[in-house]
Amino acid sequence: ALTHIGPTALILSRQGLPTLTETNVSFEDGLSKGAYIVKKEKIKPDYTLFATGSELTLALEVAKELEKAHQKDVRVVSFPCFEIFEKQSKEYKDKIIKGDLGTRVAIEAGSEMGWYKYIGLNGIAITVNRFGMSAPANKIKEEFGFSVNAIIKKLV
């Protein structure tokens, strides 16, 4: 919104979210590029988790559990904007999404549309492709599989 010329939407969450120290990167190094690495793998990732918005916290929790309980190496990528990411240099895009990144997983409480370009046909999209559910947030998250345990079950 600060440097983009064209329509911009700021979509904010109603729920209280923690401040993530992992996302403490400058605007130029992170958000302005449309996607950036929040958590690097130690050697070679078994999983790369792509998340956006409030699901970034969940992705980091899943990564922590995969590493601790299952001895997996995990990369987490914050991916707030496909369009801005696509405008980056090939070198930058390759740094974020190219190579053997293990199983690629998109986590977004929204449509899976657009994610398969980045996770591939063998990737896993943990998304919501239907509307009309009304309940407390925690119940909806559980129903759609947006919990650490539900995601871990899909991955291991």
PDB file of C-alpha atoms in Angstrom:
ATOM      1  CA  ALA A   1       0.000   0.000   0.000  1.00  0.00           C
ATOM      2  CA  LEU A   2       2.921   2.332   0.670  1.00  0.00           C
ATOM      3  CA  THR A   3       4.642   1.919  -2.680  1.00  0.00           C
ATOM      4  CA  HIS A   4       2.142   0.043  -4.855  1.00  0.00           C
ATOM      5  CA  ILE A   5       0.393   2.007  -7.574  1.00  0.00           C
ATOM      6  CA  GLY A   6      -3.073   0.568  -8.014  1.00  0.00           C
ATOM      7  CA  PRO A   7      -5.870  -0.829  -5.891  1.00  0.00           C
ATOM      8  CA  THR A   8      -4.844  -2.031  -2.451  1.00  0.00           C
ATOM      9  CA  ALA A   9      -6.817  -3.875   0.213  1.00  0.00           C
ATOM     10  CA  LEU A  10      -5.722  -4.130   3.819  1.00  0.00           C
ATOM     11  CA  ILE A  11      -7.466  -7.234   5.149  1.00  0.00           C
ATOM     12  CA  LEU A  12      -7.155  -7.455   8.902  1.00  0.00           C
ATOM     13  CA  SER A  13      -8.056 -10.213  11.326  1.00  0.00           C
ATOM     14  CA  ARG A  14     -10.696  -9.804  14.020  1.00  0.00           C
ATOM     15  CA  GLN A  15      -8.961 -12.178  16.396  1.00  0.00           C
ATOM     16  CA  GLY A  16      -6.064 -11.138  18.562  1.00  0.00           C
ATOM     17  CA  LEU A  17      -2.801 -12.435  17.138  1.00  0.00           C
ATOM     18  CA  PRO A  18       0.646 -12.585  18.698  1.00  0.00           C
ATOM     19  CA  THR A  19       3.461 -10.407  17.437  1.00  0.00           C
ATOM     20  CA  LEU A  20       5.835 -12.772  15.703  1.00  0.00           C
ATOM     21  CA  THR A  21       9.494 -12.039  16.334  1.00  0.00           C
ATOM     22  CA  GLU A  22      10.270 -14.299  13.366  1.00  0.00           C
ATOM     23  CA  THR A  23       8.680 -11.744  11.034  1.00  0.00           C
ATOM     24  CA  ASN A  24      10.835  -8.915  12.295  1.00  0.00           C
ATOM     25  CA  VAL A  25      12.249  -8.094   8.862  1.00  0.00           C
ATOM     26  CA  SER A  26      12.345  -4.726   7.191  1.00  0.00           C
ATOM     27  CA  PHE A  27       9.587  -3.769   4.767  1.00  0.00           C
ATOM     28  CA  GLU A  28      12.126  -3.775   1.919  1.00  0.00           C
ATOM     29  CA  ASP A  29      13.352  -7.277   2.759  1.00  0.00           C
ATOM     30  CA  GLY A  30       9.960  -8.844   3.357  1.00  0.00           C
ATOM     31  CA  LEU A  31       6.474  -7.592   2.770  1.00  0.00           C
ATOM     32  CA  SER A  32       7.386  -5.402  -0.202  1.00  0.00           C
ATOM     33  CA  LYS A  33       8.462  -8.533  -2.097  1.00  0.00           C
ATOM     34  CA  GLY A  34       5.161 -10.399  -1.712  1.00  0.00           C
ATOM     35  CA  ALA A  35       6.771 -13.446  -0.054  1.00  0.00           C
ATOM     36  CA  TYR A  36       9.746 -14.018   2.203  1.00  0.00           C
ATOM     37  CA  ILE A  37      11.338 -16.719   4.326  1.00  0.00           C
ATOM     38  CA  VAL A  38      10.301 -16.422   7.957  1.00  0.00           C
ATOM     39  CA  LYS A  39      12.015 -19.569   9.213  1.00  0.00           C
ATOM     40  CA  LYS A  40      14.934 -21.168   7.412  1.00  0.00           C
ATOM     41  CA  GLU A  41      15.588 -24.866   7.344  1.00  0.00           C
ATOM     42  CA  LYS A  42      18.734 -26.139   9.075  1.00  0.00           C
ATOM     43  CA  ILE A  43      20.029 -28.238   6.156  1.00  0.00           C
ATOM     44  CA  LYS A  44      17.435 -29.363   3.573  1.00  0.00           C
ATOM     45  CA  PRO A  45      13.713 -28.995   4.194  1.00  0.00           C
ATOM     46  CA  ASP A  46      11.475 -32.016   4.530  1.00  0.00           C
ATOM     47  CA  TYR A  47       8.565 -29.564   4.383  1.00  0.00           C
ATOM     48  CA  THR A  48       8.076 -26.003   3.198  1.00  0.00           C
ATOM     49  CA  LEU A  49       5.027 -24.340   4.701  1.00  0.00           C
ATOM     50  CA  PHE A  50       3.560 -21.360   2.839  1.00  0.00           C
ATOM     51  CA  ALA A  51       1.130 -19.259   4.850  1.00  0.00           C
ATOM     52  CA  THR A  52      -0.443 -15.866   4.856  1.00  0.00           C
ATOM     53  CA  GLY A  53      -2.074 -13.637   7.432  1.00  0.00           C
ATOM     54  CA  SER A  54      -3.262 -15.185  10.657  1.00  0.00           C
ATOM     55  CA  GLU A  55      -2.248 -18.658   9.450  1.00  0.00           C
ATOM     56  CA  LEU A  56       1.430 -17.712   9.664  1.00  0.00           C
ATOM     57  CA  THR A  57       1.304 -18.251  13.431  1.00  0.00           C
ATOM     58  CA  LEU A  58      -0.195 -21.698  12.840  1.00  0.00           C
ATOM     59  CA  ALA A  59       2.484 -22.548  10.247  1.00  0.00           C
ATOM     60  CA  LEU A  60       5.238 -21.659  12.717  1.00  0.00           C
ATOM     61  CA  GLU A  61       3.592 -23.814  15.399  1.00  0.00           C
ATOM     62  CA  VAL A  62       3.323 -26.730  12.942  1.00  0.00           C
ATOM     63  CA  ALA A  63       7.001 -26.288  11.999  1.00  0.00           C
ATOM     64  CA  LYS A  64       8.018 -26.349  15.648  1.00  0.00           C
ATOM     65  CA  GLU A  65       6.057 -29.565  16.249  1.00  0.00           C
ATOM     66  CA  LEU A  66       7.401 -31.251  13.090  1.00  0.00           C
ATOM     67  CA  GLU A  67      10.953 -30.494  14.192  1.00  0.00           C
ATOM     68  CA  LYS A  68      10.504 -31.417  17.838  1.00  0.00           C
ATOM     69  CA  ALA A  69       8.281 -34.511  17.673  1.00  0.00           C
ATOM     70  CA  HIS A  70       9.113 -35.845  14.203  1.00  0.00           C
ATOM     71  CA  GLN A  71      12.729 -34.667  13.632  1.00  0.00           C
ATOM     72  CA  LYS A  72      11.799 -32.923  10.362  1.00  0.00           C
ATOM     73  CA  ASP A  73      13.562 -29.923   8.858  1.00  0.00           C
ATOM     74  CA  VAL A  74      11.088 -27.166   7.948  1.00  0.00           C
ATOM     75  CA  ARG A  75      11.102 -23.871   6.056  1.00  0.00           C
ATOM     76  CA  VAL A  76       8.250 -21.391   6.611  1.00  0.00           C
ATOM     77  CA  VAL A  77       7.434 -18.751   3.999  1.00  0.00           C
ATOM     78  CA  SER A  78       5.140 -15.794   4.606  1.00  0.00           C
ATOM     79  CA  PHE A  79       3.266 -15.235   1.343  1.00  0.00           C
ATOM     80  CA  PRO A  80       1.039 -12.162   1.653  1.00  0.00           C
ATOM     81  CA  CYS A  81       0.713 -11.314  -2.063  1.00  0.00           C
ATOM     82  CA  PHE A  82       1.044 -13.489  -5.177  1.00  0.00           C
ATOM     83  CA  GLU A  83       0.913 -10.477  -7.516  1.00  0.00           C
ATOM     84  CA  ILE A  84       3.755  -8.578  -5.848  1.00  0.00           C
ATOM     85  CA  PHE A  85       5.839 -11.751  -5.600  1.00  0.00           C
ATOM     86  CA  GLU A  86       5.458 -12.391  -9.338  1.00  0.00           C
ATOM     87  CA  LYS A  87       6.970  -8.954 -10.069  1.00  0.00           C
ATOM     88  CA  GLN A  88      10.237  -9.841  -8.303  1.00  0.00           C
ATOM     89  CA  SER A  89      13.424 -10.847 -10.083  1.00  0.00           C
ATOM     90  CA  LYS A  90      13.882 -14.470 -11.108  1.00  0.00           C
ATOM     91  CA  GLU A  91      16.789 -14.697  -8.657  1.00  0.00           C
ATOM     92  CA  TYR A  92      14.622 -13.582  -5.746  1.00  0.00           C
ATOM     93  CA  LYS A  93      11.735 -15.892  -6.666  1.00  0.00           C
ATOM     94  CA  ASP A  94      14.136 -18.828  -7.061  1.00  0.00           C
ATOM     95  CA  LYS A  95      15.574 -18.119  -3.609  1.00  0.00           C
ATOM     96  CA  ILE A  96      12.108 -18.417  -2.081  1.00  0.00           C
ATOM     97  CA  ILE A  97      10.373 -21.198  -4.033  1.00  0.00           C
ATOM     98  CA  LYS A  98      12.809 -23.072  -6.290  1.00  0.00           C
ATOM     99  CA  GLY A  99      14.628 -26.309  -5.664  1.00  0.00           C
ATOM    100  CA  ASP A 100      14.009 -29.334  -3.514  1.00  0.00           C
ATOM    101  CA  LEU A 101      11.896 -27.900  -0.738  1.00  0.00           C
ATOM    102  CA  GLY A 102      10.444 -31.197   0.414  1.00  0.00           C
ATOM    103  CA  THR A 103       6.682 -31.460   0.612  1.00  0.00           C
ATOM    104  CA  ARG A 104       5.154 -28.063  -0.123  1.00  0.00           C
ATOM    105  CA  VAL A 105       2.156 -27.117   2.001  1.00  0.00           C
ATOM    106  CA  ALA A 106      -0.098 -24.061   1.669  1.00  0.00           C
ATOM    107  CA  ILE A 107      -2.023 -23.017   4.774  1.00  0.00           C
ATOM    108  CA  GLU A 108      -4.693 -20.368   4.245  1.00  0.00           C
ATOM    109  CA  ALA A 109      -8.192 -19.876   5.630  1.00  0.00           C
ATOM    110  CA  GLY A 110      -9.294 -19.038   2.111  1.00  0.00           C
ATOM    111  CA  SER A 111      -9.501 -20.616  -1.315  1.00  0.00           C
ATOM    112  CA  GLU A 112      -6.776 -22.915  -2.624  1.00  0.00           C
ATOM    113  CA  MET A 113      -6.955 -20.981  -5.893  1.00  0.00           C
ATOM    114  CA  GLY A 114      -3.504 -19.742  -6.824  1.00  0.00           C
ATOM    115  CA  TRP A 115      -1.530 -21.958  -4.453  1.00  0.00           C
ATOM    116  CA  TYR A 116      -0.838 -24.858  -6.816  1.00  0.00           C
ATOM    117  CA  LYS A 117       1.503 -22.663  -8.847  1.00  0.00           C
ATOM    118  CA  TYR A 118       3.788 -22.632  -5.792  1.00  0.00           C
ATOM    119  CA  ILE A 119       3.118 -25.991  -4.142  1.00  0.00           C
ATOM    120  CA  GLY A 120       2.785 -28.064  -7.321  1.00  0.00           C
ATOM    121  CA  LEU A 121       0.270 -30.797  -8.044  1.00  0.00           C
ATOM    122  CA  ASN A 122       1.844 -33.002  -5.360  1.00  0.00           C
ATOM    123  CA  GLY A 123       1.650 -30.244  -2.768  1.00  0.00           C
ATOM    124  CA  ILE A 124      -0.868 -30.120   0.041  1.00  0.00           C
ATOM    125  CA  ALA A 125      -3.372 -27.261   0.251  1.00  0.00           C
ATOM    126  CA  ILE A 126      -4.911 -26.815   3.679  1.00  0.00           C
ATOM    127  CA  THR A 127      -7.534 -24.283   2.680  1.00  0.00           C
ATOM    128  CA  VAL A 128     -11.247 -23.509   2.812  1.00  0.00           C
ATOM    129  CA  ASN A 129     -13.242 -23.928  -0.376  1.00  0.00           C
ATOM    130  CA  ARG A 130     -16.733 -23.391   0.989  1.00  0.00           C
ATOM    131  CA  PHE A 131     -18.622 -20.660   2.762  1.00  0.00           C
ATOM    132  CA  GLY A 132     -21.528 -20.188   5.111  1.00  0.00           C
ATOM    133  CA  MET A 133     -20.355 -21.657   8.403  1.00  0.00           C
ATOM    134  CA  SER A 134     -21.202 -19.729  11.537  1.00  0.00           C
ATOM    135  CA  ALA A 135     -19.725 -20.697  14.891  1.00  0.00           C
ATOM    136  CA  PRO A 136     -17.055 -19.574  17.356  1.00  0.00           C
ATOM    137  CA  ALA A 137     -13.649 -19.219  15.666  1.00  0.00           C
ATOM    138  CA  ASN A 138     -12.050 -22.174  17.478  1.00  0.00           C
ATOM    139  CA  LYS A 139     -14.864 -24.509  16.402  1.00  0.00           C
ATOM    140  CA  ILE A 140     -14.578 -23.422  12.775  1.00  0.00           C
ATOM    141  CA  LYS A 141     -10.783 -23.822  12.816  1.00  0.00           C
ATOM    142  CA  GLU A 142     -11.149 -27.359  14.136  1.00  0.00           C
ATOM    143  CA  GLU A 143     -13.886 -28.202  11.598  1.00  0.00           C
ATOM    144  CA  PHE A 144     -11.686 -27.099   8.699  1.00  0.00           C
ATOM    145  CA  GLY A 145      -8.514 -28.714  10.055  1.00  0.00           C
ATOM    146  CA  PHE A 146      -6.707 -25.519  11.057  1.00  0.00           C
ATOM    147  CA  SER A 147      -4.994 -26.877  14.157  1.00  0.00           C
ATOM    148  CA  VAL A 148      -1.459 -28.099  14.722  1.00  0.00           C
ATOM    149  CA  ASN A 149      -2.622 -31.678  15.352  1.00  0.00           C
ATOM    150  CA  ALA A 150      -4.911 -31.814  12.297  1.00  0.00           C
ATOM    151  CA  ILE A 151      -2.172 -30.522   9.998  1.00  0.00           C
ATOM    152  CA  ILE A 152       0.482 -32.832  11.457  1.00  0.00           C
ATOM    153  CA  LYS A 153      -1.850 -35.802  10.820  1.00  0.00           C
ATOM    154  CA  LYS A 154      -2.086 -34.804   7.148  1.00  0.00           C
ATOM    155  CA  LEU A 155       1.682 -34.484   6.815  1.00  0.00           C
ATOM    156  CA  VAL A 156       3.213 -37.458   8.643  1.00  0.00           C
TER     157      VAL A 156
END
